[in-house]
Short mmCIF file of C-alpha atoms in Angstrom, two decimals:
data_model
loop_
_atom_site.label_atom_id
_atom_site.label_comp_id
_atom_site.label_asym_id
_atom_site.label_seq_id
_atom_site.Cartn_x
_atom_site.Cartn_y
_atom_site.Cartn_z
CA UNK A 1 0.00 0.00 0.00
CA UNK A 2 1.01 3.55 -0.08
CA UNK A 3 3.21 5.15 2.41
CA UNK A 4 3.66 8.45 3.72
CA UNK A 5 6.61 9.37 5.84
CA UNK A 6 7.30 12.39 7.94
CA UNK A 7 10.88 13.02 9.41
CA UNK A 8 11.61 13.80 12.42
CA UNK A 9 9.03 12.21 14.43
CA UNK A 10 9.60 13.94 17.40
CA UNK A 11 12.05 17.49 17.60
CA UNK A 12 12.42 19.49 21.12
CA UNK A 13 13.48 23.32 20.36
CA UNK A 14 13.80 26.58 21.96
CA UNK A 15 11.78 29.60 21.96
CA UNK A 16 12.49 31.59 18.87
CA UNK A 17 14.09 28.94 16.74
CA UNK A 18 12.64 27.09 13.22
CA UNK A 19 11.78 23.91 12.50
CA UNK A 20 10.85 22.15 9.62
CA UNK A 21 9.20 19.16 8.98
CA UNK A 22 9.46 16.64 5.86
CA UNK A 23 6.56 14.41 4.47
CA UNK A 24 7.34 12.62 1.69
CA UNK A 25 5.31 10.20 -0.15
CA UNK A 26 7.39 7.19 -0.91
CA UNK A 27 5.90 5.02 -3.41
CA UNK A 28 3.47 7.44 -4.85
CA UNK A 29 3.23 10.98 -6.57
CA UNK A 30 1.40 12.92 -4.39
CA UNK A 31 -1.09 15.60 -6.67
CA UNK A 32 -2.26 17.08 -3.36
CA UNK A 33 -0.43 17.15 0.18
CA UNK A 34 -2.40 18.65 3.25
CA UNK A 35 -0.96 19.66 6.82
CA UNK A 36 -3.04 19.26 9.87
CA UNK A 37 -2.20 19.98 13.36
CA UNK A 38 -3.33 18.06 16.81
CA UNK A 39 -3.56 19.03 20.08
CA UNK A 40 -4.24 16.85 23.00
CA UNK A 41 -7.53 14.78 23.21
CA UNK A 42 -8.50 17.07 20.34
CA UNK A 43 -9.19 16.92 16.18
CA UNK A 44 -6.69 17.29 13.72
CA UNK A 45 -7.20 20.60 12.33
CA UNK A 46 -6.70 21.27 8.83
CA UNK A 47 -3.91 23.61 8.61
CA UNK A 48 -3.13 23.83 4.95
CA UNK A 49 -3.56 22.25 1.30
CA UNK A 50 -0.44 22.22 -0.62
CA UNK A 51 -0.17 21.42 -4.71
CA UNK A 52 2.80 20.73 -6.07
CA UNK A 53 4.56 24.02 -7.60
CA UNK A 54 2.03 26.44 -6.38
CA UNK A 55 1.33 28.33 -3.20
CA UNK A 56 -0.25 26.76 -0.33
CA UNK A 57 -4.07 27.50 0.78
CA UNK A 58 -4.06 28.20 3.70
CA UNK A 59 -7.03 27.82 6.21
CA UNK A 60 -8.91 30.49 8.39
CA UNK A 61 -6.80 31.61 11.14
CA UNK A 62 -3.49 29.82 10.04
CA UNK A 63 -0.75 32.30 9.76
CA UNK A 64 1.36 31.49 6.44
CA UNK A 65 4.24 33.91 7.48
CA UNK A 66 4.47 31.10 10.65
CA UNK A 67 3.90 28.44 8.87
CA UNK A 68 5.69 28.25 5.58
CA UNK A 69 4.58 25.23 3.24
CA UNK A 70 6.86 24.39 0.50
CA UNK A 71 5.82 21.94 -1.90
CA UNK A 72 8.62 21.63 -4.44
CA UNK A 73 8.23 18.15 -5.91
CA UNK A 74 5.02 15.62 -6.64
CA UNK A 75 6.39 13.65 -3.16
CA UNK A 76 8.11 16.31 -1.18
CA UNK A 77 6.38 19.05 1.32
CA UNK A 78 7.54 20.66 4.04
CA UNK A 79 6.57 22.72 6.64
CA UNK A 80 8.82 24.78 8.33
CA UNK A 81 7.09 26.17 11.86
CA UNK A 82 9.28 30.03 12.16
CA UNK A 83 10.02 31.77 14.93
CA UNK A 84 8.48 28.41 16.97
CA UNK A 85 6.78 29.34 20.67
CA UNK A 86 5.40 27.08 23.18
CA UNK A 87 2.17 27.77 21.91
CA UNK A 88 3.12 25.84 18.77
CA UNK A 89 4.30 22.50 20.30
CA UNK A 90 1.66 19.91 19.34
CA UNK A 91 1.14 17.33 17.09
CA UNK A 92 1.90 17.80 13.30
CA UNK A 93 0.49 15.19 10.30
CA UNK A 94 0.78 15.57 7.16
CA UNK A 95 -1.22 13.79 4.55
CA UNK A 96 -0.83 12.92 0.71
CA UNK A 97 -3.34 12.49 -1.69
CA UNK A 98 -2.25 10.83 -5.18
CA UNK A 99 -4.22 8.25 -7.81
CA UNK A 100 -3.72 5.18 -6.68
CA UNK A 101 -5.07 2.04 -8.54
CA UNK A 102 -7.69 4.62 -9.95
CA UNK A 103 -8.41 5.72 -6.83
CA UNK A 104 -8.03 9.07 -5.64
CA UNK A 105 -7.00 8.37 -2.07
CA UNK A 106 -5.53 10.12 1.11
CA UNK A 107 -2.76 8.57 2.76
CA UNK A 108 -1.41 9.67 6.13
CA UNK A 109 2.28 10.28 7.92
CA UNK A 110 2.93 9.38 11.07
CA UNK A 111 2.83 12.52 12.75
CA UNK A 112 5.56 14.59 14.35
CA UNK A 113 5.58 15.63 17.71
CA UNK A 114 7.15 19.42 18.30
CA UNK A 115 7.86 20.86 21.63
CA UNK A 116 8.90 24.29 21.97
CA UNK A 117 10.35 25.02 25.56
CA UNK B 1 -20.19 25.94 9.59
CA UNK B 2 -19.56 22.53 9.22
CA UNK B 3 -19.81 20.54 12.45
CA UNK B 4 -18.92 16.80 12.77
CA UNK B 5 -20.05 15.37 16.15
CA UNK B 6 -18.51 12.30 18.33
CA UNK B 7 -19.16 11.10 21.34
CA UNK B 8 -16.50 12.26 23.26
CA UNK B 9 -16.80 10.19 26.20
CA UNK B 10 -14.73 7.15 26.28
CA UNK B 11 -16.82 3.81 24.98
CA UNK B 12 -16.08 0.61 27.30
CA UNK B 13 -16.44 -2.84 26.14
CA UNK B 14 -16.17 -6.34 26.94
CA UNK B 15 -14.23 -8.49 24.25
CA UNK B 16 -16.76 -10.17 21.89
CA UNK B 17 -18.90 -7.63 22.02
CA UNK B 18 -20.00 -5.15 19.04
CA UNK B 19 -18.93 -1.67 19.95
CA UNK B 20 -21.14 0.92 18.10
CA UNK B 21 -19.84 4.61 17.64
CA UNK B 22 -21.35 7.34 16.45
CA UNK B 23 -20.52 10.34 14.02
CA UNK B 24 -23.41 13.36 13.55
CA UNK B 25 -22.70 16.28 10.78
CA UNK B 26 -24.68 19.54 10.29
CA UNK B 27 -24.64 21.83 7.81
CA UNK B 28 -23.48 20.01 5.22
CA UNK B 29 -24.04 17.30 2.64
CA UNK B 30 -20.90 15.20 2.08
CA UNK B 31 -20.47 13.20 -1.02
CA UNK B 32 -18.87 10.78 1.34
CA UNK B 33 -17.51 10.13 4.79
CA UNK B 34 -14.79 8.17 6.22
CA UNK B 35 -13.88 6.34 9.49
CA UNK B 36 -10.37 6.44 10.44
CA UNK B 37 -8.15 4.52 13.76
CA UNK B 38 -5.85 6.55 15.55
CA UNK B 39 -3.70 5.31 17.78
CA UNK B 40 -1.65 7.16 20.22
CA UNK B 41 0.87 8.82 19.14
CA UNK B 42 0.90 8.08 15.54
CA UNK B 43 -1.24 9.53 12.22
CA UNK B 44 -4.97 7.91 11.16
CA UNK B 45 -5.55 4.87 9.40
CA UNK B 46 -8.07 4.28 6.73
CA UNK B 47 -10.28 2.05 7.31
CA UNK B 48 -13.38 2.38 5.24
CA UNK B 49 -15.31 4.99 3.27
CA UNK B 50 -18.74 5.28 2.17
CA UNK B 51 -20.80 7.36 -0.06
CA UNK B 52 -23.80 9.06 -0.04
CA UNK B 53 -25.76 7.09 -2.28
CA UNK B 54 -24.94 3.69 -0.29
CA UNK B 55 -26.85 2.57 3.13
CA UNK B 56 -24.37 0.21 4.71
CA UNK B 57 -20.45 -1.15 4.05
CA UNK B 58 -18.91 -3.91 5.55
CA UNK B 59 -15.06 -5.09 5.88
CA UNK B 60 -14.05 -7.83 7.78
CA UNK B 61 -15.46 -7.21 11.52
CA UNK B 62 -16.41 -3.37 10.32
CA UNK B 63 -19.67 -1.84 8.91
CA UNK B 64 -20.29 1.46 8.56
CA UNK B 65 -23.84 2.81 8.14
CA UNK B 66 -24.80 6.29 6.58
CA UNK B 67 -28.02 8.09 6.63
CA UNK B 68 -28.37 11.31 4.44
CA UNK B 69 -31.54 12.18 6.23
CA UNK B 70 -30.93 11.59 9.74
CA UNK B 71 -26.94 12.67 9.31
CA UNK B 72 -25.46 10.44 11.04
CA UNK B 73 -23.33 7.73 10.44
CA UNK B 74 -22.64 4.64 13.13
CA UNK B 75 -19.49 2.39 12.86
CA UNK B 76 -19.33 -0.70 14.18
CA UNK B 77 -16.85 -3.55 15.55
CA UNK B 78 -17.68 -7.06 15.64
CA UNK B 79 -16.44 -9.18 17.78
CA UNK B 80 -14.16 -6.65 19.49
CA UNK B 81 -10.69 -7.71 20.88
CA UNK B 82 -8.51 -5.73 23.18
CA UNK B 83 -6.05 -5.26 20.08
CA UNK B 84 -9.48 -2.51 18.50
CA UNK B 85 -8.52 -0.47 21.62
CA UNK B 86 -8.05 2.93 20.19
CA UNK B 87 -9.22 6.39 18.43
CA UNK B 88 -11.59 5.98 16.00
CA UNK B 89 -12.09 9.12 13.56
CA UNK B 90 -15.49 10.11 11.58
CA UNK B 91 -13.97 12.07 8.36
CA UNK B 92 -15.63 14.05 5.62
CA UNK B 93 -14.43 15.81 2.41
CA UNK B 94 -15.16 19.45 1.79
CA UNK B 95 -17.11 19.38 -1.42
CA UNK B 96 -14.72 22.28 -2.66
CA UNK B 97 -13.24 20.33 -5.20
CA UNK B 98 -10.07 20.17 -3.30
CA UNK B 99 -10.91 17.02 -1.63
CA UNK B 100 -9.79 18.59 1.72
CA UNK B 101 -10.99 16.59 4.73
CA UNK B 102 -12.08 17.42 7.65
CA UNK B 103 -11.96 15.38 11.27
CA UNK B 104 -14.50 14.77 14.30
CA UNK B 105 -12.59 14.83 17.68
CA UNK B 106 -12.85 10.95 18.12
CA UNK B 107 -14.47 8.35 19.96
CA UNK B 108 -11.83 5.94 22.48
CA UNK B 109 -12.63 2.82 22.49
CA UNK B 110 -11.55 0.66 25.07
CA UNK B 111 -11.89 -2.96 24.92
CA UNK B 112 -11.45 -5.25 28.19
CA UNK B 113 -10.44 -9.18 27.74
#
């Protein structure tokens, strides 16, 4: 089946400092990659939608200045969390849609956990 | 705006048992909807999607219901074992064309042996 990795799975940072995370789809072109974001005991919350080569969409009340979205290849996004605050730590999936056996279907990552001290 | 609905209490069952959950929408009308397992820690799972013009699906110990009218779907687990114990995730697509999805806050599911 199709896979969807994210890398790192877990990064610890400091106030002030970037991070960026890597989902890659890894048997699979990915036409669409989305970014959600979980907090405890809660939904994921769509973040962003991402197409390869063009700007990310970004939902209501997501700020793209904080959360840049790259999307540069057809299995290859990242999102790079800037200027990272405690606030921010929580968990981050990303997910990768691509046509699959006919099928357009939406395959998960495994989630990265941030925590910003 | 949309709203997708799950119980959030925890549901407790004995092993062998069918654990029903339940997934309410409002305003909308999804082409489709999707249950998902999340496990702690770690992304959703697909496990199994139905669409708007079909009553019931079934998969192995799964079925998945879905009435248009009522809005609702129910999932359920057949024969539980302690190994279902998890998040389980009622999904549907915006109908924007963009196939974005959007998530209910779960149902846990605890099953005892």
């Amino acid at each position: 089946g199709a896979v969807v990795s994210q890398h790192p799975s877990w990064v610890i940072c400091k106030s002030g400092t970037s991070v960026k995370i890597e989902c890659r789809s890894l048997d699979f072109q990915a036409t669409t990659m989305f970014w959600y974001r979980q907090f405890p005991k809660q939904s994921l919350m769509l973040m962003a939608t991402s197409n390869e080569g063009s700007k990310a969409t970004y939902e209501q009340g997501v700020e793209k200045d904080k959360f840049l979205i790259n999307h540069a290849s057809l299995t290859l996004s990242t999102l790079t969390v800037t200027s990272a605050h405690p606030e921010d730590s929580s968990f981050y999936i990303c997910s990768a849609r691509g046509y699959i056996s006919g099928s357009n279907e939406q395959f998960f990552g495994p989630g990265t956990r941030l925590t910003v001290l | 705006s949309q709203k997708i609905e799950q119980n959030s209490e925890a549901l407790n069952i004995q092993e062998g048992k069918t654990a029903t959950l339940t997934c309410n929408y409002t305003n909308y009308s999804p082409a489709y909807l999707q249950w998902y397992r999340q496990d702690p820690g770690r992304g959703p799972v697909f496990l199994l999607l139905i669409r708007e013009n079909e009553k019931e699906k079934r998969k192995e110990r799964l079925k998945v219901t879905f009435d248009t009218t009522l809005k609702q779907s129910l999932f359920h687990i057949t024969a539980s074992q302690p190994a279902d114990s998890a998040t389980y995730l009622c999904a549907l697509d915006k109908d924007t064309g963009g196939f974005k999805t959007i998530f209910g806050a779960g149902t846990r599911l605890f099953v005892k042996a």
